[in-house]
Short mmCIF file of C-alpha atoms in Angstrom, two decimals:
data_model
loop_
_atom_site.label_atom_id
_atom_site.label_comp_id
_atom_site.label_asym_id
_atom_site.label_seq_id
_atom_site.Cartn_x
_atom_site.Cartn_y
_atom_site.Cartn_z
CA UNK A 1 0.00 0.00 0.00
CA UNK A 2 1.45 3.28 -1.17
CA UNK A 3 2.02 5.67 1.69
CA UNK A 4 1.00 8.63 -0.21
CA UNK A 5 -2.14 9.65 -2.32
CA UNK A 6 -2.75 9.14 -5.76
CA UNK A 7 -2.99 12.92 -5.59
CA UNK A 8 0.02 13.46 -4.30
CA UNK A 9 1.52 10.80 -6.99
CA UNK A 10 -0.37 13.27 -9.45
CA UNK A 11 1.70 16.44 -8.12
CA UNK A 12 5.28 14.70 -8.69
CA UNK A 13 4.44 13.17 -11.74
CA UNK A 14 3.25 16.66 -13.04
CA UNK A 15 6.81 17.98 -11.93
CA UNK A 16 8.13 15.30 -13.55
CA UNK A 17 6.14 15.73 -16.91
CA UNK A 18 7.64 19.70 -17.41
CA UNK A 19 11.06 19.36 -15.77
CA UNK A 20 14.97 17.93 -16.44
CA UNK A 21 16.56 15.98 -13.83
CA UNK A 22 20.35 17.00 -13.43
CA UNK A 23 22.93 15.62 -11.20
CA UNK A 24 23.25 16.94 -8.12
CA UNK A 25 20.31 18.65 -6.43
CA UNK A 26 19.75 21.20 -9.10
CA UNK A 27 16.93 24.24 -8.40
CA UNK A 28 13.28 24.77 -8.23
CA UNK A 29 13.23 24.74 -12.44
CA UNK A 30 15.50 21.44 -12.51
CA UNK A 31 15.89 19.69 -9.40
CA UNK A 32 17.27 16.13 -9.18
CA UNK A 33 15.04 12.74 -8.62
CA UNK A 34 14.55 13.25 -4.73
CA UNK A 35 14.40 17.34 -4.75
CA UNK A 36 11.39 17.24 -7.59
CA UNK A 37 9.67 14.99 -5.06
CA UNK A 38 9.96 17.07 -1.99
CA UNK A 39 8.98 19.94 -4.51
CA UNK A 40 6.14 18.28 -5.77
CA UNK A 41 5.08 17.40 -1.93
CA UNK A 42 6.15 20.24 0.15
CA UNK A 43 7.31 23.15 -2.37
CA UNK A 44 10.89 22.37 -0.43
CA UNK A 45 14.00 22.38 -2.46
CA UNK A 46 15.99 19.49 -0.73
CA UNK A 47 17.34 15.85 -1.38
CA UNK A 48 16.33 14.63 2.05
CA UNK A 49 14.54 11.58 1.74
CA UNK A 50 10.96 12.33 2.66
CA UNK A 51 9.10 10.31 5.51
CA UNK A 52 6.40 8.96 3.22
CA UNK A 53 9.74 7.02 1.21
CA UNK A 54 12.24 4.22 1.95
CA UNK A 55 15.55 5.22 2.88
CA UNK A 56 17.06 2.41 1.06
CA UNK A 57 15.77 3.54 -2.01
CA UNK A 58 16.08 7.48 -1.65
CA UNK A 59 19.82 7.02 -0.62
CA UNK A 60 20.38 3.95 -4.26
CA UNK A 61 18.47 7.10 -5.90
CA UNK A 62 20.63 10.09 -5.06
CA UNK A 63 23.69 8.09 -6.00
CA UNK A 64 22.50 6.41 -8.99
CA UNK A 65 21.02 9.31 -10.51
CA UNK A 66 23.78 11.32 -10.44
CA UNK A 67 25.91 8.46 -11.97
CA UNK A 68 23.74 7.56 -14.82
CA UNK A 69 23.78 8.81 -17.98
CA UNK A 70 21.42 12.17 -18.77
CA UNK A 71 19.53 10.65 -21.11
CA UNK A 72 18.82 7.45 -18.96
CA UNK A 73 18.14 9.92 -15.58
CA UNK A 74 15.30 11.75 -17.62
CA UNK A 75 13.78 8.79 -19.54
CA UNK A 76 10.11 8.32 -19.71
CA UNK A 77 10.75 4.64 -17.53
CA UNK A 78 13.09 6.59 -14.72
CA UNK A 79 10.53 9.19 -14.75
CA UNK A 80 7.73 6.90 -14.18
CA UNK A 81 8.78 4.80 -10.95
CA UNK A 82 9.39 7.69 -9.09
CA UNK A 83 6.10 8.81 -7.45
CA UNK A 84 6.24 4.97 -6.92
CA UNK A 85 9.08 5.16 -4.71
CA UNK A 86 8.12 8.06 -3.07
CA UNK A 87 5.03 6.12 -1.31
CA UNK A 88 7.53 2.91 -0.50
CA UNK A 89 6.98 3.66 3.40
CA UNK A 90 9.68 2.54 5.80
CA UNK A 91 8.50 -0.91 7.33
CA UNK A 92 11.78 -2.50 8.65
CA UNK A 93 11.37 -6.17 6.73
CA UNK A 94 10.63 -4.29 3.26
CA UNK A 95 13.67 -2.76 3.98
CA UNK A 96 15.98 -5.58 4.45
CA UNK A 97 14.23 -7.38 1.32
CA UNK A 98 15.00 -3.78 -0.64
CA UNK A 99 18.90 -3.67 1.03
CA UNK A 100 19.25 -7.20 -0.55
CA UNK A 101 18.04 -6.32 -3.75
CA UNK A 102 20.61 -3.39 -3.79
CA UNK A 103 23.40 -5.67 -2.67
CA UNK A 104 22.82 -8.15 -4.61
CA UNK A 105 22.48 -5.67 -7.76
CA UNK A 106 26.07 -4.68 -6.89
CA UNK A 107 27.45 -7.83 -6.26
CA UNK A 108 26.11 -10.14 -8.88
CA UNK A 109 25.27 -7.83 -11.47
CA UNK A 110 27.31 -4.41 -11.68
CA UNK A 111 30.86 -5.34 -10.54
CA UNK A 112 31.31 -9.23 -12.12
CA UNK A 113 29.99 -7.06 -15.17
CA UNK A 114 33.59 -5.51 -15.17
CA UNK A 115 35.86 -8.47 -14.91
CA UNK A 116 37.29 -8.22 -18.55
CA UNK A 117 38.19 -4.76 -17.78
CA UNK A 118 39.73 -6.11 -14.71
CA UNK A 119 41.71 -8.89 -17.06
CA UNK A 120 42.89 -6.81 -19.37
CA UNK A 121 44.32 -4.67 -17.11
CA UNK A 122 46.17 -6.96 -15.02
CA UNK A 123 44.10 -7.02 -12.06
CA UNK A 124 41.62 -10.10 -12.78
CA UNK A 125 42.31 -12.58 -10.04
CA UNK A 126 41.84 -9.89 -7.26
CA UNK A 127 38.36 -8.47 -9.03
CA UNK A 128 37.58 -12.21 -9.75
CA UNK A 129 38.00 -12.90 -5.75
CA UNK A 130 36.14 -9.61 -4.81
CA UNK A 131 33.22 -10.79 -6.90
CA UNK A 132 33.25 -14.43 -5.83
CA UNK A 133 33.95 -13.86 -1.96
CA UNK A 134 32.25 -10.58 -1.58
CA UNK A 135 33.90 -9.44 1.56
CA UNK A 136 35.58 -6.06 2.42
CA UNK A 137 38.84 -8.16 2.68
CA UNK A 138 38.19 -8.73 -0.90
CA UNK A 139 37.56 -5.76 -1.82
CA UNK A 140 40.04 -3.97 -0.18
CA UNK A 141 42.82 -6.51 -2.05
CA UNK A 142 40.96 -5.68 -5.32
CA UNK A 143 41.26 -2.14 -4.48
CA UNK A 144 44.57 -2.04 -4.18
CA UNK A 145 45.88 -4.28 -7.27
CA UNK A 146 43.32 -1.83 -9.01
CA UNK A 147 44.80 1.35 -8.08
CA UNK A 148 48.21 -0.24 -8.55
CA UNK A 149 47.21 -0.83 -12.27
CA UNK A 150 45.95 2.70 -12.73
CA UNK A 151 43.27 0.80 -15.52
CA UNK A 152 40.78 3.36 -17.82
CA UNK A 153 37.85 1.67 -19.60
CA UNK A 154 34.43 1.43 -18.54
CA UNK A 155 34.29 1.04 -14.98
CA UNK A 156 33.18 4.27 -13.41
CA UNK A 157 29.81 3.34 -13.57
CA UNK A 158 30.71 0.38 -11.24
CA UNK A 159 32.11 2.77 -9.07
CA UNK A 160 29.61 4.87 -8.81
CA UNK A 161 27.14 1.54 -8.31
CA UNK A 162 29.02 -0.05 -5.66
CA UNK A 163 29.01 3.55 -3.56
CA UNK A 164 25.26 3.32 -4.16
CA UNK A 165 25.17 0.00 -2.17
CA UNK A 166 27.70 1.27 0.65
CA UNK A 167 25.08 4.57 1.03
CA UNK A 168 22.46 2.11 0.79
CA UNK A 169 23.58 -0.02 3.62
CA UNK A 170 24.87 2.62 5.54
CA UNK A 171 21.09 4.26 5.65
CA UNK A 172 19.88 0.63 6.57
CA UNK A 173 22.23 -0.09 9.10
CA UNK A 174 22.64 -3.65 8.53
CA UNK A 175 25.87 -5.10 9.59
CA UNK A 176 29.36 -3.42 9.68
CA UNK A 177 30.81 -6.60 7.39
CA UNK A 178 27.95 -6.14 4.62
CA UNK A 179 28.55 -1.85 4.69
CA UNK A 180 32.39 -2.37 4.59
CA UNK A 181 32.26 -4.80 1.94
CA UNK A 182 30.38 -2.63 -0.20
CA UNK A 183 32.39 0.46 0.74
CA UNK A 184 35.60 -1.21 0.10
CA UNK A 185 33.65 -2.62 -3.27
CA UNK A 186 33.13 0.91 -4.03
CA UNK A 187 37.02 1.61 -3.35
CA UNK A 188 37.54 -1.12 -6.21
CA UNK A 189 35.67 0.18 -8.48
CA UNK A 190 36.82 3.94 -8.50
CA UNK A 191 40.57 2.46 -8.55
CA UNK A 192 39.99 1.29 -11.95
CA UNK A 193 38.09 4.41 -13.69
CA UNK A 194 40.62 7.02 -13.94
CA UNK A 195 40.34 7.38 -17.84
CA UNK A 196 36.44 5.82 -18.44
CA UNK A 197 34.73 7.12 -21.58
CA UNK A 198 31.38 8.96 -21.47
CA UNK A 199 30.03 6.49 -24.58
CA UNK A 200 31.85 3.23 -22.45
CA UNK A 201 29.68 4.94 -19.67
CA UNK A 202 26.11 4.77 -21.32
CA UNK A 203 27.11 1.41 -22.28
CA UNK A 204 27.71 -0.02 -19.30
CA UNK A 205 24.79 1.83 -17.37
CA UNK A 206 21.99 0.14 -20.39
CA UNK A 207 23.31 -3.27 -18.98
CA UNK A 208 23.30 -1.80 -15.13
CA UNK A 209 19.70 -1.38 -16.01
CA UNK A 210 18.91 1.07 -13.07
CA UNK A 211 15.24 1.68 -14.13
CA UNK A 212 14.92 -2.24 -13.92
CA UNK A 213 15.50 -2.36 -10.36
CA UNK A 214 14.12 0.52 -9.03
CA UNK A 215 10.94 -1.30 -10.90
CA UNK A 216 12.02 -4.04 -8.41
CA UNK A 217 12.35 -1.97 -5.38
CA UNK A 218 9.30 -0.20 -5.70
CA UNK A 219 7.57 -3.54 -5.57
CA UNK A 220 8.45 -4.96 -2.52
#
């Protein structure tokens, strides 16, 4: 049951209709995902996750949407599931089941995604172990062989995915070995993006497929 009205879906889907998303939190003409919902709701430019939305959610959204391509970020699909997920509610076991979607997003979709890059570069055992243990030991080892390779490509956008999950966990406060994995994940990730390509980007954030589980999350 959505904890909002279907007026109130209405409002943000109006704002939604007649406005551009940008990255970061933007203004009253062009705010970002979670500041054209408080807009829509309370005429308040802010990015703080409103009480009538999941936390796990609103803090995946404000990462993901500033990671994602433009195009992708104002699509008619992104654009849709948002009133959704403003009336998600905060009930603590949809929360968990929404934390492992994240996590599991991260984990099995976003960072094994990467492992050529990672094998090209010199650094595919450690990534391969990261992936397959999923621990911040892992992840910290990965990080390092990473940033030791200095590798370019494609995998900013699994940076910028695997932060979403550490914010994600962080805001659900599950346990400190499933936040530091994800955080060190994150680590990883940025380690091997210092020369990615805005059209490698888009590339890697159609298979991401962000609208798909935000579809997911708003579900649960």
């Amino acid at each position: 049951m959505s904890t909002i009205t279907a007026e109130e879906q209405a409002k943000i889907a109006a704002y939604l209709d007649t406005h551009m998303l940008p990255a970061g939190i933007g203004s009253e003409e062009s705010a970002c995902s979670i500041a054209a919902i408080n807009l829509a709701l309370t005429g308040e430019l802010t990015d703080r996750i409103p009480a009538c939305m999941s936390p796990v959610i609103g803090r995946w959204i404000i990462v993901v949407q500033d990671a994602m391509p433009a195009a992708m970020r104002n699509s008619a699909e992104w654009k849709r599931l948002l009133p959704l997920a403003a009336g998600t509610g905060r009930a603590a076991d949809d929360e968990q089941q929404r934390l492992a979607l994240v996590l599991a997003w991260v984990w099995d979709g976003v960072l094994p995604h990467l492992q050529p890059v990672a094998d090209k570069y010199g650094f595919g055992e450690s990534w391969r172990a990261m992936c397959n243990d999923k621990t911040a030991c892992a992840a910290d080892a990965a990080a390092r062989v990473a940033d030791a390779a200095r590798a370019a490509y494609a995998a900013r956008a699994a940076a910028y995915a695997a932060d979403a999950a550490a914010r994600v966990a962080d805001a659900a406060r599950v346990a400190d070995a499933a936040r530091a994995a994800a955080y060190a994940a994150g680590r990883a990730a940025r380690a091997a993006a210092d020369a990615a390509r805005a059209a490698a980007r888009a590339a890697e954030w159609k298979h991401f497929n962000p609208c798909g589980l935000l579809a997911r999350l708003v579900e649960v």
